[in-house]
PDB file of C-alpha atoms in Angstrom:
ATOM      1  CA  MET A 105      93.392  75.509  63.144  1.00 60.00           C
ATOM      2  CA  SER A 106      97.575  75.283  64.256  1.00 78.00           C
ATOM      3  CA  ILE A 107      99.742  78.073  64.332  1.00 87.00           C
ATOM      4  CA  GLY A 108     103.246  77.874  62.939  1.00 90.00           C
ATOM      5  CA  ARG A 109     106.006  78.945  65.264  1.00 91.00           C
ATOM      6  CA  ASN A 110     106.531  81.845  62.668  1.00 91.00           C
ATOM      7  CA  ASP A 111     103.215  82.880  62.439  1.00 91.00           C
ATOM      8  CA  SER A 112     101.416  86.028  63.923  1.00 92.00           C
ATOM      9  CA  CYS A 113     100.264  85.003  67.565  1.00 91.00           C
ATOM     10  CA  TRP A 114      96.529  84.247  68.083  1.00 91.00           C
ATOM     11  CA  CYS A 115      96.446  87.067  70.540  1.00 90.00           C
ATOM     12  CA  GLY A 116      96.950  89.906  68.176  1.00 86.00           C
ATOM     13  CA  SER A 117     100.114  91.284  69.471  1.00 86.00           C
ATOM     14  CA  GLY A 118     101.843  91.398  65.859  1.00 87.00           C
ATOM     15  CA  VAL A 119     104.509  89.107  67.616  1.00 89.00           C
ATOM     16  CA  LYS A 120     105.628  85.930  66.209  1.00 92.00           C
ATOM     17  CA  TYR A 121     104.091  82.599  67.993  1.00 91.00           C
ATOM     18  CA  LYS A 122     106.965  81.322  69.236  1.00 90.00           C
ATOM     19  CA  LYS A 123     107.505  84.663  70.809  1.00 90.00           C
ATOM     20  CA  CYS A 124     104.691  85.225  72.329  1.00 90.00           C
ATOM     21  CA  HIS A 125     102.083  82.519  73.190  1.00 92.00           C
ATOM     22  CA  MET A 126     103.672  79.529  72.179  1.00 91.00           C
ATOM     23  CA  ASN A 127     105.222  78.489  75.610  1.00 93.00           C
ATOM     24  CA  PHE A 128     102.031  79.826  77.133  1.00 93.00           C
ATOM     25  CA  ASP A 129      99.803  77.338  75.408  1.00 91.00           C
ATOM     26  CA  GLU A 130     102.248  74.378  75.374  1.00 93.00           C
ATOM     27  CA  LYS A 131     101.668  74.792  79.531  1.00 93.00           C
ATOM     28  CA  LEU A 132      98.069  75.015  79.043  1.00 94.00           C
ATOM     29  CA  ASP A 133      98.417  71.877  77.304  1.00 93.00           C
ATOM     30  CA  ILE A 134     100.205  69.885  79.948  1.00 94.00           C
ATOM     31  CA  LEU A 135      97.370  71.428  82.442  1.00 94.00           C
ATOM     32  CA  LYS A 136      94.513  70.242  80.140  1.00 95.00           C
ATOM     33  CA  ASP A 137      95.892  66.803  79.620  1.00 95.00           C
ATOM     34  CA  LYS A 138      96.134  66.453  83.739  1.00 94.00           C
ATOM     35  CA  GLY A 139      92.453  67.325  83.769  1.00 95.00           C
ATOM     36  CA  HIS A 140      92.287  70.921  84.727  1.00 97.00           C
ATOM     37  CA  ILE A 141      89.897  73.337  83.336  1.00 97.00           C
ATOM     38  CA  ILE A 142      91.672  75.585  81.624  1.00 96.00           C
ATOM     39  CA  PRO A 143      90.606  79.194  80.358  1.00 97.00           C
ATOM     40  CA  THR A 144      89.611  79.942  76.543  1.00 96.00           C
ATOM     41  CA  ARG A 145      91.374  82.223  74.336  1.00 94.00           C
ATOM     42  CA  ASN A 146      88.866  84.717  74.429  1.00 94.00           C
ATOM     43  CA  LEU A 147      89.796  85.488  78.003  1.00 97.00           C
ATOM     44  CA  ILE A 148      92.969  86.329  77.957  1.00 96.00           C
ATOM     45  CA  LYS A 149      93.820  90.048  77.345  1.00 96.00           C
ATOM     46  CA  ASN A 150      96.207  91.670  74.997  1.00 93.00           C
ATOM     47  CA  LYS A 151      98.002  94.538  75.386  1.00 93.00           C
ATOM     48  CA  GLU A 152      95.891  96.796  73.646  1.00 94.00           C
ATOM     49  CA  GLN A 153      92.745  95.600  75.588  1.00 96.00           C
ATOM     50  CA  ILE A 154      94.175  95.959  78.968  1.00 97.00           C
ATOM     51  CA  GLU A 155      95.426  99.617  78.136  1.00 97.00           C
ATOM     52  CA  GLU A 156      91.830 100.181  77.360  1.00 98.00           C
ATOM     53  CA  ILE A 157      90.313  98.513  80.259  1.00 98.00           C
ATOM     54  CA  LYS A 158      92.745 100.322  82.634  1.00 98.00           C
ATOM     55  CA  LYS A 159      91.360 103.746  81.254  1.00 98.00           C
ATOM     56  CA  SER A 160      87.979 102.234  82.093  1.00 98.00           C
ATOM     57  CA  ALA A 161      89.101 101.330  85.538  1.00 98.00           C
ATOM     58  CA  GLU A 162      90.532 105.251  86.441  1.00 98.00           C
ATOM     59  CA  ILE A 163      86.891 106.511  86.116  1.00 98.00           C
ATOM     60  CA  ASN A 164      85.667 103.660  88.122  1.00 98.00           C
ATOM     61  CA  ASN A 165      88.192 104.457  90.972  1.00 98.00           C
ATOM     62  CA  ALA A 166      87.965 108.318  90.411  1.00 98.00           C
ATOM     63  CA  LEU A 167      83.928 107.777  90.627  1.00 98.00           C
ATOM     64  CA  LEU A 168      84.526 105.783  94.157  1.00 98.00           C
ATOM     65  CA  ASP A 169      86.594 108.676  95.344  1.00 98.00           C
ATOM     66  CA  TYR A 170      84.241 111.032  94.210  1.00 98.00           C
ATOM     67  CA  ILE A 171      81.455 109.813  95.812  1.00 97.00           C
ATOM     68  CA  SER A 172      83.119 108.933  99.154  1.00 96.00           C
ATOM     69  CA  ASP A 173      82.359 112.029 101.548  1.00 95.00           C
ATOM     70  CA  LYS A 174      78.755 112.092  99.621  1.00 97.00           C
ATOM     71  CA  VAL A 175      77.622 108.377 101.571  1.00 98.00           C
ATOM     72  CA  LYS A 176      76.368 109.583 104.689  1.00 97.00           C
ATOM     73  CA  GLU A 177      73.258 109.792 106.849  1.00 98.00           C
ATOM     74  CA  GLY A 178      70.494 111.530 105.337  1.00 98.00           C
ATOM     75  CA  VAL A 179      71.115 111.167 101.899  1.00 98.00           C
ATOM     76  CA  THR A 180      69.280 108.879  99.834  1.00 98.00           C
ATOM     77  CA  THR A 181      70.526 106.173  97.744  1.00 98.00           C
ATOM     78  CA  GLU A 182      68.586 107.623  94.640  1.00 98.00           C
ATOM     79  CA  GLU A 183      70.783 110.989  95.212  1.00 98.00           C
ATOM     80  CA  ILE A 184      73.593 108.398  95.178  1.00 98.00           C
ATOM     81  CA  ASP A 185      72.389 106.837  91.728  1.00 98.00           C
ATOM     82  CA  LYS A 186      72.143 110.385  90.472  1.00 98.00           C
ATOM     83  CA  LEU A 187      75.600 111.657  91.426  1.00 98.00           C
ATOM     84  CA  VAL A 188      77.207 107.991  90.211  1.00 98.00           C
ATOM     85  CA  TYR A 189      75.487 108.853  86.603  1.00 98.00           C
ATOM     86  CA  GLU A 190      76.388 112.426  86.326  1.00 98.00           C
ATOM     87  CA  PHE A 191      79.838 111.763  87.272  1.00 98.00           C
ATOM     88  CA  THR A 192      80.164 108.554  84.750  1.00 98.00           C
ATOM     89  CA  VAL A 193      78.650 110.407  81.944  1.00 98.00           C
ATOM     90  CA  SER A 194      80.852 113.711  82.420  1.00 98.00           C
ATOM     91  CA  LYS A 195      83.568 111.441  81.791  1.00 98.00           C
ATOM     92  CA  GLY A 196      82.403 110.444  78.599  1.00 98.00           C
ATOM     93  CA  ALA A 197      81.468 106.768  79.638  1.00 98.00           C
ATOM     94  CA  ILE A 198      78.511 104.835  80.581  1.00 98.00           C
ATOM     95  CA  PRO A 199      77.233 103.214  84.272  1.00 98.00           C
ATOM     96  CA  ALA A 200      77.353  99.454  83.255  1.00 98.00           C
ATOM     97  CA  PRO A 201      74.692  98.232  85.684  1.00 98.00           C
ATOM     98  CA  LEU A 202      71.973 100.917  83.621  1.00 98.00           C
ATOM     99  CA  ASN A 203      69.652  98.514  82.185  1.00 96.00           C
ATOM    100  CA  TYR A 204      71.800  95.640  82.483  1.00 97.00           C
ATOM    101  CA  GLY A 205      69.530  92.673  82.486  1.00 95.00           C
ATOM    102  CA  GLY A 206      66.672  95.072  83.355  1.00 96.00           C
ATOM    103  CA  PHE A 207      68.805  96.516  86.325  1.00 97.00           C
ATOM    104  CA  PRO A 208      67.083 100.151  86.268  1.00 98.00           C
ATOM    105  CA  LYS A 209      69.500 102.123  88.217  1.00 98.00           C
ATOM    106  CA  SER A 210      73.204 103.014  87.387  1.00 98.00           C
ATOM    107  CA  VAL A 211      74.554 101.561  90.788  1.00 98.00           C
ATOM    108  CA  CYS A 212      74.084  98.810  93.462  1.00 98.00           C
ATOM    109  CA  THR A 213      73.210 100.390  96.774  1.00 98.00           C
ATOM    110  CA  SER A 214      73.059  97.522  99.245  1.00 98.00           C
ATOM    111  CA  ILE A 215      72.171  98.399 103.047  1.00 98.00           C
ATOM    112  CA  ASN A 216      72.301  96.173 106.051  1.00 98.00           C
ATOM    113  CA  ASP A 217      70.804  92.601 105.530  1.00 98.00           C
ATOM    114  CA  VAL A 218      71.320  93.641 101.532  1.00 98.00           C
ATOM    115  CA  ILE A 219      74.224  91.474 100.244  1.00 98.00           C
ATOM    116  CA  CYS A 220      74.069  92.757  96.998  1.00 98.00           C
ATOM    117  CA  HIS A 221      72.162  94.289  94.170  1.00 98.00           C
ATOM    118  CA  GLY A 222      70.326  96.488  96.171  1.00 98.00           C
ATOM    119  CA  ILE A 223      68.337  99.014  93.949  1.00 98.00           C
ATOM    120  CA  PRO A 224      68.938 102.679  94.893  1.00 98.00           C
ATOM    121  CA  SER A 225      65.153 104.573  95.909  1.00 98.00           C
ATOM    122  CA  LYS A 226      64.052 108.200  96.941  1.00 97.00           C
ATOM    123  CA  ASN A 227      62.480 106.407  99.706  1.00 96.00           C
ATOM    124  CA  GLU A 228      65.548 104.749 100.883  1.00 97.00           C
ATOM    125  CA  VAL A 229      67.585 107.260 103.215  1.00 98.00           C
ATOM    126  CA  LEU A 230      71.038 106.056 105.156  1.00 98.00           C
ATOM    127  CA  LYS A 231      70.631 106.507 108.850  1.00 98.00           C
ATOM    128  CA  ASN A 232      73.007 106.221 111.544  1.00 98.00           C
ATOM    129  CA  GLY A 233      74.484 102.956 112.119  1.00 98.00           C
ATOM    130  CA  ASP A 234      73.854 101.720 108.676  1.00 98.00           C
ATOM    131  CA  ILE A 235      76.664 100.009 106.332  1.00 98.00           C
ATOM    132  CA  VAL A 236      75.923 100.204 103.111  1.00 98.00           C
ATOM    133  CA  ASN A 237      78.197  98.483  99.873  1.00 98.00           C
ATOM    134  CA  ILE A 238      78.341 100.820  96.737  1.00 98.00           C
ATOM    135  CA  ASP A 239      78.926  98.819  93.714  1.00 98.00           C
ATOM    136  CA  VAL A 240      80.101 100.891  90.591  1.00 98.00           C
ATOM    137  CA  SER A 241      80.953  99.646  87.121  1.00 98.00           C
ATOM    138  CA  THR A 242      82.121 101.500  84.142  1.00 98.00           C
ATOM    139  CA  ILE A 243      82.006 101.096  80.383  1.00 98.00           C
ATOM    140  CA  LEU A 244      84.435 103.466  78.642  1.00 98.00           C
ATOM    141  CA  ASN A 245      84.829 102.680  74.755  1.00 98.00           C
ATOM    142  CA  GLY A 246      83.224  98.940  75.249  1.00 98.00           C
ATOM    143  CA  TYR A 247      85.518  98.093  78.063  1.00 98.00           C
ATOM    144  CA  PHE A 248      84.411  97.198  81.645  1.00 98.00           C
ATOM    145  CA  SER A 249      85.661  98.273  85.182  1.00 98.00           C
ATOM    146  CA  ASP A 250      83.825  96.855  88.422  1.00 98.00           C
ATOM    147  CA  ALA A 251      84.533  97.720  92.225  1.00 98.00           C
ATOM    148  CA  SER A 252      82.984  98.037  95.575  1.00 98.00           C
ATOM    149  CA  ARG A 253      83.552  99.782  98.899  1.00 98.00           C
ATOM    150  CA  MET A 254      81.782  99.529 101.934  1.00 98.00           C
ATOM    151  CA  PHE A 255      80.610 102.607 104.287  1.00 98.00           C
ATOM    152  CA  MET A 256      79.873 102.655 107.711  1.00 98.00           C
ATOM    153  CA  ILE A 257      77.372 105.698 108.532  1.00 98.00           C
ATOM    154  CA  GLY A 258      77.749 107.520 111.586  1.00 97.00           C
ATOM    155  CA  GLU A 259      78.164 105.766 114.631  1.00 97.00           C
ATOM    156  CA  VAL A 260      77.638 101.770 113.903  1.00 98.00           C
ATOM    157  CA  SER A 261      77.854  98.819 116.258  1.00 98.00           C
ATOM    158  CA  GLU A 262      80.922  97.258 116.950  1.00 98.00           C
ATOM    159  CA  GLU A 263      78.979  93.891 115.468  1.00 98.00           C
ATOM    160  CA  ALA A 264      78.687  96.196 111.827  1.00 98.00           C
ATOM    161  CA  ARG A 265      82.438  97.122 112.490  1.00 98.00           C
ATOM    162  CA  ASN A 266      83.705  94.240 113.035  1.00 98.00           C
ATOM    163  CA  LEU A 267      81.935  92.764 109.959  1.00 98.00           C
ATOM    164  CA  VAL A 268      83.047  95.627 107.506  1.00 98.00           C
ATOM    165  CA  ASN A 269      86.502  95.224 108.567  1.00 98.00           C
ATOM    166  CA  VAL A 270      86.815  91.342 108.487  1.00 98.00           C
ATOM    167  CA  CYS A 271      85.244  91.600 105.133  1.00 98.00           C
ATOM    168  CA  LYS A 272      87.647  93.610 103.706  1.00 98.00           C
ATOM    169  CA  GLU A 273      90.542  91.353 105.362  1.00 98.00           C
ATOM    170  CA  CYS A 274      88.681  88.250 103.331  1.00 98.00           C
ATOM    171  CA  LEU A 275      89.056  89.922 100.035  1.00 98.00           C
ATOM    172  CA  TYR A 276      92.563  90.427 100.442  1.00 98.00           C
ATOM    173  CA  LYS A 277      93.088  86.938 101.645  1.00 98.00           C
ATOM    174  CA  GLY A 278      91.563  85.657  98.382  1.00 98.00           C
ATOM    175  CA  ILE A 279      93.767  88.774  96.379  1.00 98.00           C
ATOM    176  CA  GLU A 280      96.899  86.748  98.032  1.00 98.00           C
ATOM    177  CA  ALA A 281      95.775  83.324  97.247  1.00 98.00           C
ATOM    178  CA  ALA A 282      94.950  84.754  93.200  1.00 98.00           C
ATOM    179  CA  LYS A 283      98.798  83.529  91.645  1.00 97.00           C
ATOM    180  CA  PRO A 284      99.417  82.950  87.761  1.00 98.00           C
ATOM    181  CA  TRP A 285      99.074  79.149  87.103  1.00 97.00           C
ATOM    182  CA  GLY A 286      97.061  78.971  90.471  1.00 97.00           C
ATOM    183  CA  PHE A 287      93.391  77.974  90.358  1.00 98.00           C
ATOM    184  CA  VAL A 288      90.285  79.737  90.986  1.00 98.00           C
ATOM    185  CA  GLY A 289      89.417  77.306  94.031  1.00 98.00           C
ATOM    186  CA  ASP A 290      92.728  79.067  95.891  1.00 98.00           C
ATOM    187  CA  ILE A 291      90.411  82.197  96.171  1.00 98.00           C
ATOM    188  CA  GLY A 292      87.632  80.544  97.679  1.00 98.00           C
ATOM    189  CA  ALA A 293      89.679  78.328 100.264  1.00 98.00           C
ATOM    190  CA  ALA A 294      91.641  81.154 101.147  1.00 98.00           C
ATOM    191  CA  ILE A 295      88.351  83.640 101.842  1.00 98.00           C
ATOM    192  CA  GLN A 296      86.393  80.774 103.214  1.00 98.00           C
ATOM    193  CA  GLU A 297      88.806  79.607 105.855  1.00 98.00           C
ATOM    194  CA  TYR A 298      89.435  83.049 107.068  1.00 98.00           C
ATOM    195  CA  ALA A 299      85.807  84.187 107.309  1.00 98.00           C
ATOM    196  CA  GLU A 300      85.075  81.123 109.112  1.00 98.00           C
ATOM    197  CA  SER A 301      87.610  81.221 111.461  1.00 98.00           C
ATOM    198  CA  LYS A 302      86.333  84.473 112.699  1.00 98.00           C
ATOM    199  CA  GLY A 303      82.763  83.456 112.761  1.00 98.00           C
ATOM    200  CA  TYR A 304      81.260  84.766 109.958  1.00 98.00           C
ATOM    201  CA  SER A 305      79.785  82.528 107.174  1.00 98.00           C
ATOM    202  CA  VAL A 306      80.375  83.271 103.152  1.00 98.00           C
ATOM    203  CA  VAL A 307      77.589  83.811 100.562  1.00 98.00           C
ATOM    204  CA  ARG A 308      77.252  80.824  98.180  1.00 97.00           C
ATOM    205  CA  ASP A 309      74.910  82.301  95.478  1.00 97.00           C
ATOM    206  CA  PHE A 310      77.012  84.880  94.265  1.00 98.00           C
ATOM    207  CA  GLY A 311      80.881  85.510  93.553  1.00 98.00           C
ATOM    208  CA  GLY A 312      83.149  87.163  91.562  1.00 98.00           C
ATOM    209  CA  HIS A 313      83.903  86.898  87.364  1.00 98.00           C
ATOM    210  CA  GLY A 314      85.869  87.575  84.395  1.00 98.00           C
ATOM    211  CA  VAL A 315      85.541  91.321  83.398  1.00 98.00           C
ATOM    212  CA  GLY A 316      86.984  93.562  80.861  1.00 97.00           C
ATOM    213  CA  VAL A 317      85.597  93.028  77.172  1.00 97.00           C
ATOM    214  CA  LYS A 318      82.207  92.048  79.059  1.00 96.00           C
ATOM    215  CA  PHE A 319      80.591  93.018  82.171  1.00 96.00           C
ATOM    216  CA  GLN A 320      80.256  89.343  83.149  1.00 95.00           C
ATOM    217  CA  GLU A 321      82.844  86.637  81.721  1.00 97.00           C
ATOM    218  CA  GLU A 322      83.782  83.348  82.845  1.00 97.00           C
ATOM    219  CA  PRO A 323      85.312  82.054  85.297  1.00 97.00           C
ATOM    220  CA  PHE A 324      82.963  82.551  88.272  1.00 98.00           C
ATOM    221  CA  ILE A 325      84.426  83.085  91.142  1.00 98.00           C
ATOM    222  CA  PRO A 326      83.115  81.454  93.987  1.00 98.00           C
ATOM    223  CA  HIS A 327      84.506  83.273  97.240  1.00 98.00           C
ATOM    224  CA  PHE A 328      84.390  79.217  99.082  1.00 98.00           C
ATOM    225  CA  GLY A 329      85.859  76.012  97.947  1.00 95.00           C
ATOM    226  CA  LYS A 330      88.990  73.976  97.976  1.00 96.00           C
ATOM    227  CA  LYS A 331      92.403  74.763  96.836  1.00 97.00           C
ATOM    228  CA  GLY A 332      93.303  73.055  93.110  1.00 96.00           C
ATOM    229  CA  GLN A 333      89.987  73.323  91.967  1.00 96.00           C
ATOM    230  CA  GLY A 334      88.522  75.164  89.095  1.00 97.00           C
ATOM    231  CA  MET A 335      89.797  77.121  86.206  1.00 98.00           C
ATOM    232  CA  VAL A 336      93.864  77.685  85.985  1.00 98.00           C
ATOM    233  CA  LEU A 337      94.468  81.301  86.101  1.00 98.00           C
ATOM    234  CA  THR A 338      96.784  82.543  83.717  1.00 98.00           C
ATOM    235  CA  PRO A 339      98.793  85.464  82.907  1.00 97.00           C
ATOM    236  CA  GLY A 340      96.189  88.123  81.002  1.00 97.00           C
ATOM    237  CA  MET A 341      93.017  86.959  82.599  1.00 98.00           C
ATOM    238  CA  MET A 342      91.223  89.962  84.866  1.00 98.00           C
ATOM    239  CA  ILE A 343      88.631  88.873  87.478  1.00 98.00           C
ATOM    240  CA  THR A 344      86.996  90.358  90.251  1.00 98.00           C
ATOM    241  CA  ILE A 345      87.356  89.438  93.645  1.00 98.00           C
ATOM    242  CA  GLU A 346      84.070  90.414  95.954  1.00 98.00           C
ATOM    243  CA  PRO A 347      83.260  88.549  99.048  1.00 98.00           C
ATOM    244  CA  MET A 348      80.010  88.670 100.620  1.00 98.00           C
ATOM    245  CA  ILE A 349      80.048  87.647 104.123  1.00 98.00           C
ATOM    246  CA  ASN A 350      77.434  87.363 106.656  1.00 98.00           C
ATOM    247  CA  THR A 351      77.129  87.569 110.691  1.00 98.00           C
ATOM    248  CA  GLY A 352      74.647  84.757 110.215  1.00 98.00           C
ATOM    249  CA  ASP A 353      73.369  82.510 107.993  1.00 97.00           C
ATOM    250  CA  PHE A 354      75.065  82.222 104.406  1.00 98.00           C
ATOM    251  CA  ARG A 355      71.811  81.823 102.594  1.00 97.00           C
ATOM    252  CA  ALA A 356      70.295  84.279 100.560  1.00 97.00           C
ATOM    253  CA  TYR A 357      66.678  85.156  98.937  1.00 97.00           C
ATOM    254  CA  ILE A 358      65.387  87.490  96.252  1.00 97.00           C
ATOM    255  CA  ASP A 359      62.953  90.229  97.270  1.00 95.00           C
ATOM    256  CA  GLU A 360      59.943  89.421  95.276  1.00 93.00           C
ATOM    257  CA  LYS A 361      59.064  92.984  94.834  1.00 91.00           C
ATOM    258  CA  ASP A 362      61.818  93.867  92.532  1.00 94.00           C
ATOM    259  CA  GLY A 363      63.327  90.944  91.449  1.00 96.00           C
ATOM    260  CA  TRP A 364      67.071  92.143  92.294  1.00 97.00           C
ATOM    261  CA  THR A 365      67.574  92.756  95.769  1.00 98.00           C
ATOM    262  CA  ALA A 366      69.275  89.666  97.144  1.00 98.00           C
ATOM    263  CA  ARG A 367      69.040  89.602 101.250  1.00 98.00           C
ATOM    264  CA  THR A 368      69.872  87.239 104.262  1.00 98.00           C
ATOM    265  CA  VAL A 369      67.521  84.955 104.904  1.00 98.00           C
ATOM    266  CA  ASP A 370      67.754  85.412 109.100  1.00 97.00           C
ATOM    267  CA  GLY A 371      67.922  89.351 108.756  1.00 98.00           C
ATOM    268  CA  SER A 372      72.064  89.141 109.470  1.00 98.00           C
ATOM    269  CA  LEU A 373      74.385  91.763 108.567  1.00 98.00           C
ATOM    270  CA  SER A 374      76.304  91.338 105.048  1.00 98.00           C
ATOM    271  CA  ALA A 375      79.237  93.359 103.739  1.00 98.00           C
ATOM    272  CA  GLN A 376      81.232  93.110 100.487  1.00 98.00           C
ATOM    273  CA  TRP A 377      84.124  94.549  99.162  1.00 98.00           C
ATOM    274  CA  GLU A 378      85.077  94.380  95.133  1.00 98.00           C
ATOM    275  CA  HIS A 379      88.551  94.785  93.562  1.00 98.00           C
ATOM    276  CA  MET A 380      89.111  93.990  90.160  1.00 98.00           C
ATOM    277  CA  LEU A 381      92.366  92.416  89.607  1.00 98.00           C
ATOM    278  CA  LEU A 382      94.728  91.490  86.317  1.00 98.00           C
ATOM    279  CA  ILE A 383      96.505  87.922  86.821  1.00 98.00           C
ATOM    280  CA  THR A 384     100.258  89.021  85.369  1.00 97.00           C
ATOM    281  CA  GLU A 385     103.377  86.692  85.163  1.00 95.00           C
ATOM    282  CA  ASP A 386     104.873  87.123  88.521  1.00 94.00           C
ATOM    283  CA  GLY A 387     101.443  87.968  90.282  1.00 96.00           C
ATOM    284  CA  VAL A 388      98.503  90.282  90.390  1.00 98.00           C
ATOM    285  CA  GLU A 389      97.698  93.975  89.668  1.00 98.00           C
ATOM    286  CA  ILE A 390      94.964  95.733  91.408  1.00 98.00           C
ATOM    287  CA  ILE A 391      92.862  97.619  88.527  1.00 98.00           C
ATOM    288  CA  SER A 392      90.192  98.839  90.517  1.00 98.00           C
ATOM    289  CA  LYS A 393      89.434  99.094  93.890  1.00 97.00           C
TER     290      LYS A 393
END
């Protein structure tokens, strides 16, 4: 159904179409005619949605800050999970991972060779020399936020420290490459080029994603690839960039014992950092980190 110039815009802003998304749609039509993949309208967040998602992200950020000094030697990942749950519900929010697709806990805790989706356990104790990714996601009033940080426990090896640091640098290479009217492939190309230049591999099986109104939205954000490929990034889109970088082989396998934990095939170390971004008219805004 077509929209007239003087009709209310499809985004729900209440503003006339000609003063809101008309030029935006015309630009998308040109890109579509050139064969590019363009986002559907439901992936474009309006002002009200963005404000609500940012409120969720405030809790998500505060949660990561809260647990930062509690992720240390001798702590079980089950204790971390409990802290995450209690903090989140105390803010009137819900941990997004809990029961998502059957995931049994409120946070993902991924240690050493675990790439992602590690399940907290009372039998899993953080040890000196470990590296661990803590991935938290929050639902507030139906809106989602998502971010993760790496933690180094005690005295870690030079190999582990370098991996953690380079992985974070990869994240910011990806953020620098994320531009309005650019492409999803630009992000992956920048991350892959930098990671491989430092001697690391990039996980293929997992990546970033759209987020905000749902936990997992389109587009999928691979952390490898070629510039100029994939979906067009437009103002109003929200995505995560979360490179998973390995010291060895890039391949992963899922632990059959729980059906969730993804590990490196060769037992090599893996690291991940995740930020959540809003694509704006002139760049990106980091929403959760």
